[in-house]
Amino acid sequence: TQLLEQSPQFLSIQEGENLTVYCNSSSVFSSLQWYRQEPGEGPVLLVTVVTGGEVKKLKRLTFQFGDARKDSSLHITAAQPGDTGLYLCAGAGAGNMLTFGGGTRLMVKP
Amino acid sequence: GAVVSQHPSWVICKSGTSVKIECRSLDFQATTMFWYRQFPKQSLMLMATSNEGSKATYEQGVEKDKFLINHASLTLSTLTVTSAHPEDSSFYICSARVEAVGQPQHFGDGTRLSIL
């Protein structure tokens, strides 16, 4: 069974601060996806990282895939209230089955 | 592209009722769809993998007779919660992926099921 540990579980910060969310596993994933979920809605895909060491940027969000493809991080620069939500990492294993991390609930206060 | 539609978005029903939830891939074909369950403030837990034209594959601990899955076409999978009870109340989410190497799963907007 592949496990994906996500940290922190909760994060409450002021607008303008930076933050990093981590996903760690002892398993190797063929790819890793980051999603953001609003209350009462399904997760929305933010990015997919595939290559070890890969870095992708999406405006103020920077995603990194570890060299060994076992871990990943999401860094948000100058967080805004609109970034508030549940962030989920998910690793793709055999058969492209997804293993989800426990989620990080982010609240950005104005 | 890659839009997944889920219906209904919210259902309230009495205990003992059976409830059907639909998951459609609107602009692509999906031989495989996935059904997840999410409790409040928790992450998604995979319930089953729905395979077009064959039986679904259920995760350990998920009752196949309780949660009936039918994937009769390349764009539609249904989950029926049979004889629902209050403990079945949850947020159910489906996903589908484009059948190509490395393609991510795309999620529906979820169905909030409340059993009274």
mmCIF file of C-alpha atoms in Angstrom:
data_model
loop_
_atom_site.group_PDB
_atom_site.id
_atom_site.type_symbol
_atom_site.label_atom_id
_atom_site.label_comp_id
_atom_site.label_asym_id
_atom_site.label_seq_id
_atom_site.Cartn_x
_atom_site.Cartn_y
_atom_site.Cartn_z
ATOM 1 C CA THR A 1 0.000 0.000 0.000
ATOM 2 C CA GLN A 2 1.372 3.363 -0.983
ATOM 3 C CA LEU A 3 1.041 6.113 1.595
ATOM 4 C CA LEU A 4 1.419 9.822 1.058
ATOM 5 C CA GLU A 5 1.940 12.013 4.090
ATOM 6 C CA GLN A 6 0.971 15.631 3.643
ATOM 7 C CA SER A 7 1.948 18.431 5.994
ATOM 8 C CA PRO A 8 0.922 20.644 7.567
ATOM 9 C CA GLN A 9 -2.710 19.621 8.002
ATOM 10 C CA PHE A 10 -3.824 23.157 8.786
ATOM 11 C CA LEU A 11 -2.269 26.501 8.038
ATOM 12 C CA SER A 12 -3.623 29.922 8.910
ATOM 13 C CA ILE A 13 -1.574 32.861 7.686
ATOM 14 C CA GLN A 14 -1.879 36.546 6.933
ATOM 15 C CA GLU A 15 -2.198 37.899 3.432
ATOM 16 C CA GLY A 16 1.208 38.440 1.871
ATOM 17 C CA GLU A 17 3.008 35.648 3.709
ATOM 18 C CA ASN A 18 4.710 32.734 1.991
ATOM 19 C CA LEU A 19 4.024 29.083 2.719
ATOM 20 C CA THR A 20 5.123 25.603 1.725
ATOM 21 C CA VAL A 21 3.133 22.389 1.773
ATOM 22 C CA TYR A 22 4.915 19.049 1.682
ATOM 23 C CA CYS A 23 3.999 15.589 0.476
ATOM 24 C CA ASN A 24 6.271 12.705 1.396
ATOM 25 C CA SER A 25 6.243 9.005 0.724
ATOM 26 C CA SER A 26 8.520 6.004 0.875
ATOM 27 C CA SER A 27 7.089 4.907 -2.482
ATOM 28 C CA VAL A 28 8.020 6.036 -5.955
ATOM 29 C CA PHE A 29 5.243 7.546 -8.060
ATOM 30 C CA SER A 30 5.102 7.761 -11.833
ATOM 31 C CA SER A 31 3.617 11.231 -11.471
ATOM 32 C CA LEU A 32 2.231 13.468 -8.788
ATOM 33 C CA GLN A 33 -0.689 15.811 -9.007
ATOM 34 C CA TRP A 34 -1.714 18.769 -6.895
ATOM 35 C CA TYR A 35 -5.367 19.686 -6.540
ATOM 36 C CA ARG A 36 -7.246 22.467 -4.838
ATOM 37 C CA GLN A 37 -10.722 21.877 -3.474
ATOM 38 C CA GLU A 38 -13.348 24.392 -2.416
ATOM 39 C CA PRO A 39 -16.090 23.374 0.070
ATOM 40 C CA GLY A 40 -18.873 21.442 -1.640
ATOM 41 C CA GLU A 41 -16.958 21.048 -4.888
ATOM 42 C CA GLY A 42 -14.696 18.481 -6.476
ATOM 43 C CA PRO A 43 -10.913 18.855 -6.563
ATOM 44 C CA VAL A 44 -9.545 20.970 -9.389
ATOM 45 C CA LEU A 45 -6.240 19.969 -10.919
ATOM 46 C CA LEU A 46 -3.482 22.545 -10.473
ATOM 47 C CA VAL A 47 -0.495 20.733 -11.908
ATOM 48 C CA THR A 48 1.012 17.360 -12.763
ATOM 49 C CA VAL A 49 4.713 16.723 -12.250
ATOM 50 C CA VAL A 50 6.281 13.730 -13.896
ATOM 51 C CA THR A 51 10.064 13.998 -13.998
ATOM 52 C CA GLY A 52 12.264 13.728 -10.910
ATOM 53 C CA GLY A 53 13.560 17.179 -9.986
ATOM 54 C CA GLU A 54 10.923 18.907 -12.084
ATOM 55 C CA VAL A 55 9.820 22.380 -11.084
ATOM 56 C CA LYS A 56 6.638 23.962 -12.413
ATOM 57 C CA LYS A 57 5.340 27.431 -11.772
ATOM 58 C CA LEU A 58 1.754 28.606 -11.909
ATOM 59 C CA LYS A 59 1.710 32.342 -11.160
ATOM 60 C CA ARG A 60 2.533 32.544 -7.433
ATOM 61 C CA LEU A 61 2.548 28.769 -6.998
ATOM 62 C CA THR A 62 5.735 26.731 -7.410
ATOM 63 C CA PHE A 63 5.573 22.946 -7.518
ATOM 64 C CA GLN A 64 8.576 20.685 -7.166
ATOM 65 C CA PHE A 65 8.915 16.933 -7.630
ATOM 66 C CA GLY A 66 11.709 15.260 -5.705
ATOM 67 C CA ASP A 67 14.625 13.748 -7.570
ATOM 68 C CA ALA A 68 13.581 10.252 -6.494
ATOM 69 C CA ARG A 69 9.900 10.926 -7.318
ATOM 70 C CA LYS A 70 8.896 10.133 -3.741
ATOM 71 C CA ASP A 71 8.096 13.609 -2.507
ATOM 72 C CA SER A 72 6.792 16.938 -3.664
ATOM 73 C CA SER A 73 6.266 20.458 -2.405
ATOM 74 C CA LEU A 74 3.972 23.346 -3.167
ATOM 75 C CA HIS A 75 5.202 26.836 -2.371
ATOM 76 C CA ILE A 76 2.888 29.842 -2.478
ATOM 77 C CA THR A 77 4.409 33.291 -2.568
ATOM 78 C CA ALA A 78 2.550 36.308 -1.187
ATOM 79 C CA ALA A 79 -0.583 34.365 -0.330
ATOM 80 C CA GLN A 80 -3.931 36.009 -0.935
ATOM 81 C CA PRO A 81 -7.370 35.331 0.590
ATOM 82 C CA GLY A 82 -8.383 33.787 -2.709
ATOM 83 C CA ASP A 83 -5.820 31.041 -2.101
ATOM 84 C CA THR A 84 -7.892 29.746 0.810
ATOM 85 C CA GLY A 85 -8.949 26.141 0.321
ATOM 86 C CA LEU A 86 -8.014 22.501 0.722
ATOM 87 C CA TYR A 87 -4.843 21.515 -1.117
ATOM 88 C CA LEU A 88 -4.420 17.852 -1.978
ATOM 89 C CA CYS A 89 -1.448 16.020 -3.375
ATOM 90 C CA ALA A 90 -1.997 12.703 -5.116
ATOM 91 C CA GLY A 91 0.584 10.248 -6.346
ATOM 92 C CA ALA A 92 -0.072 8.061 -9.365
ATOM 93 C CA GLY A 93 1.042 4.465 -9.024
ATOM 94 C CA ALA A 94 0.323 1.230 -10.840
ATOM 95 C CA GLY A 95 -2.577 1.503 -13.254
ATOM 96 C CA ASN A 96 -2.540 5.258 -12.712
ATOM 97 C CA MET A 97 -4.389 4.752 -9.444
ATOM 98 C CA LEU A 98 -4.173 7.801 -7.238
ATOM 99 C CA THR A 99 -3.109 7.817 -3.614
ATOM 100 C CA PHE A 100 -4.170 11.019 -1.911
ATOM 101 C CA GLY A 101 -2.393 12.807 0.862
ATOM 102 C CA GLY A 102 -4.407 13.853 3.883
ATOM 103 C CA GLY A 103 -4.814 17.395 2.604
ATOM 104 C CA THR A 104 -3.737 20.811 3.835
ATOM 105 C CA ARG A 105 -6.442 23.225 4.817
ATOM 106 C CA LEU A 106 -5.164 26.724 4.114
ATOM 107 C CA MET A 107 -6.753 29.897 5.372
ATOM 108 C CA VAL A 108 -5.354 33.234 4.288
ATOM 109 C CA LYS A 109 -6.640 36.123 6.365
ATOM 110 C CA PRO A 110 -6.869 39.604 4.860
ATOM 111 C CA GLY B 1 -11.465 20.086 -22.165
ATOM 112 C CA ALA B 2 -11.692 17.020 -19.905
ATOM 113 C CA VAL B 3 -14.885 17.989 -18.108
ATOM 114 C CA VAL B 4 -16.557 15.578 -15.730
ATOM 115 C CA SER B 5 -20.165 16.177 -14.746
ATOM 116 C CA GLN B 6 -21.737 14.662 -11.665
ATOM 117 C CA HIS B 7 -25.434 14.608 -10.837
ATOM 118 C CA PRO B 8 -27.166 15.283 -8.542
ATOM 119 C CA SER B 9 -25.047 17.727 -6.599
ATOM 120 C CA TRP B 10 -27.091 17.324 -3.442
ATOM 121 C CA VAL B 11 -29.643 14.783 -2.301
ATOM 122 C CA ILE B 12 -31.545 14.333 0.928
ATOM 123 C CA CYS B 13 -33.579 11.189 1.439
ATOM 124 C CA LYS B 14 -35.048 8.944 4.070
ATOM 125 C CA SER B 15 -33.274 5.975 5.560
ATOM 126 C CA GLY B 16 -33.827 2.822 3.518
ATOM 127 C CA THR B 17 -33.985 4.628 0.191
ATOM 128 C CA SER B 18 -31.671 3.771 -2.680
ATOM 129 C CA VAL B 19 -29.882 6.698 -4.316
ATOM 130 C CA LYS B 20 -28.266 6.791 -7.755
ATOM 131 C CA ILE B 21 -25.438 9.166 -8.603
ATOM 132 C CA GLU B 22 -24.320 9.726 -12.195
ATOM 133 C CA CYS B 23 -20.851 10.574 -13.435
ATOM 134 C CA ARG B 24 -20.368 11.653 -17.046
ATOM 135 C CA SER B 25 -17.297 12.532 -19.038
ATOM 136 C CA LEU B 26 -18.592 15.306 -21.285
ATOM 137 C CA ASP B 27 -15.897 15.763 -23.893
ATOM 138 C CA PHE B 28 -13.848 12.591 -23.765
ATOM 139 C CA GLN B 29 -14.270 8.864 -23.432
ATOM 140 C CA ALA B 30 -13.246 7.110 -20.250
ATOM 141 C CA THR B 31 -12.915 3.362 -19.994
ATOM 142 C CA THR B 32 -12.060 3.861 -16.340
ATOM 143 C CA MET B 33 -13.780 6.036 -13.778
ATOM 144 C CA PHE B 34 -13.198 6.243 -10.062
ATOM 145 C CA TRP B 35 -15.525 6.750 -7.123
ATOM 146 C CA TYR B 36 -14.337 8.426 -3.947
ATOM 147 C CA ARG B 37 -15.878 9.216 -0.619
ATOM 148 C CA GLN B 38 -14.910 12.221 1.469
ATOM 149 C CA PHE B 39 -15.885 12.860 5.058
ATOM 150 C CA PRO B 40 -15.880 16.419 6.453
ATOM 151 C CA LYS B 41 -12.428 17.932 6.701
ATOM 152 C CA GLN B 42 -10.804 14.765 5.417
ATOM 153 C CA SER B 43 -9.112 13.728 2.222
ATOM 154 C CA LEU B 44 -10.560 11.570 -0.532
ATOM 155 C CA MET B 45 -10.780 7.824 -0.035
ATOM 156 C CA LEU B 46 -11.032 5.616 -3.101
ATOM 157 C CA MET B 47 -14.083 3.383 -2.968
ATOM 158 C CA ALA B 48 -13.938 1.601 -6.290
ATOM 159 C CA THR B 49 -12.661 1.661 -9.839
ATOM 160 C CA SER B 50 -15.367 1.517 -12.470
ATOM 161 C CA ASN B 51 -14.473 -0.295 -15.679
ATOM 162 C CA GLU B 52 -16.535 0.080 -18.827
ATOM 163 C CA GLY B 53 -18.174 -3.190 -19.770
ATOM 164 C CA SER B 54 -16.918 -5.144 -16.793
ATOM 165 C CA LYS B 55 -17.303 -5.407 -13.055
ATOM 166 C CA ALA B 56 -16.031 -2.670 -10.806
ATOM 167 C CA THR B 57 -13.025 -3.220 -8.582
ATOM 168 C CA TYR B 58 -13.781 -2.363 -4.971
ATOM 169 C CA GLU B 59 -11.294 -1.256 -2.344
ATOM 170 C CA GLN B 60 -10.939 -3.254 0.822
ATOM 171 C CA GLY B 61 -13.748 -2.611 3.257
ATOM 172 C CA VAL B 62 -16.199 -1.268 0.664
ATOM 173 C CA GLU B 63 -19.337 -3.386 0.366
ATOM 174 C CA LYS B 64 -20.015 -4.152 -3.281
ATOM 175 C CA ASP B 65 -23.639 -5.043 -2.581
ATOM 176 C CA LYS B 66 -24.125 -1.748 -0.793
ATOM 177 C CA PHE B 67 -22.480 0.447 -3.405
ATOM 178 C CA LEU B 68 -23.513 -0.776 -6.837
ATOM 179 C CA ILE B 69 -21.479 0.522 -9.740
ATOM 180 C CA ASN B 70 -22.477 0.325 -13.388
ATOM 181 C CA HIS B 71 -20.290 1.582 -16.228
ATOM 182 C CA ALA B 72 -22.403 0.829 -19.267
ATOM 183 C CA SER B 73 -20.846 3.289 -21.696
ATOM 184 C CA LEU B 74 -17.593 5.107 -22.289
ATOM 185 C CA THR B 75 -19.020 8.321 -20.881
ATOM 186 C CA LEU B 76 -21.224 7.250 -17.993
ATOM 187 C CA SER B 77 -20.722 5.509 -14.682
ATOM 188 C CA THR B 78 -23.334 5.297 -11.950
ATOM 189 C CA LEU B 79 -23.035 4.639 -8.241
ATOM 190 C CA THR B 80 -26.142 3.418 -6.439
ATOM 191 C CA VAL B 81 -26.164 3.517 -2.664
ATOM 192 C CA THR B 82 -28.655 0.822 -1.778
ATOM 193 C CA SER B 83 -30.835 0.951 1.332
ATOM 194 C CA ALA B 84 -29.001 4.032 2.519
ATOM 195 C CA HIS B 85 -28.615 4.737 6.218
ATOM 196 C CA PRO B 86 -27.438 7.849 8.070
ATOM 197 C CA GLU B 87 -23.884 6.514 8.266
ATOM 198 C CA ASP B 88 -23.782 6.571 4.455
ATOM 199 C CA SER B 89 -24.141 10.347 4.541
ATOM 200 C CA SER B 90 -21.032 11.774 2.937
ATOM 201 C CA PHE B 91 -19.614 13.638 -0.048
ATOM 202 C CA TYR B 92 -19.223 11.298 -3.014
ATOM 203 C CA ILE B 93 -16.914 12.322 -5.854
ATOM 204 C CA CYS B 94 -16.214 10.659 -9.169
ATOM 205 C CA SER B 95 -13.298 11.106 -11.497
ATOM 206 C CA ALA B 96 -12.311 10.054 -14.976
ATOM 207 C CA ARG B 97 -9.150 10.223 -16.982
ATOM 208 C CA VAL B 98 -8.296 10.507 -20.617
ATOM 209 C CA GLU B 99 -6.956 7.163 -21.732
ATOM 210 C CA ALA B 100 -3.370 8.069 -22.480
ATOM 211 C CA VAL B 101 -0.105 7.642 -20.624
ATOM 212 C CA GLY B 102 0.436 10.188 -17.880
ATOM 213 C CA GLN B 103 -2.986 11.796 -18.091
ATOM 214 C CA PRO B 104 -4.383 13.033 -14.766
ATOM 215 C CA GLN B 105 -7.766 12.304 -13.299
ATOM 216 C CA HIS B 106 -10.419 14.993 -13.636
ATOM 217 C CA PHE B 107 -13.034 15.245 -10.957
ATOM 218 C CA GLY B 108 -16.730 15.920 -10.885
ATOM 219 C CA ASP B 109 -18.147 18.492 -8.489
ATOM 220 C CA GLY B 110 -19.290 15.854 -6.035
ATOM 221 C CA THR B 111 -22.621 14.785 -4.600
ATOM 222 C CA ARG B 112 -23.523 15.581 -1.037
ATOM 223 C CA LEU B 113 -25.691 12.763 0.256
ATOM 224 C CA SER B 114 -27.664 13.268 3.448
ATOM 225 C CA ILE B 115 -29.686 10.382 4.831
ATOM 226 C CA LEU B 116 -32.267 11.264 7.452
#
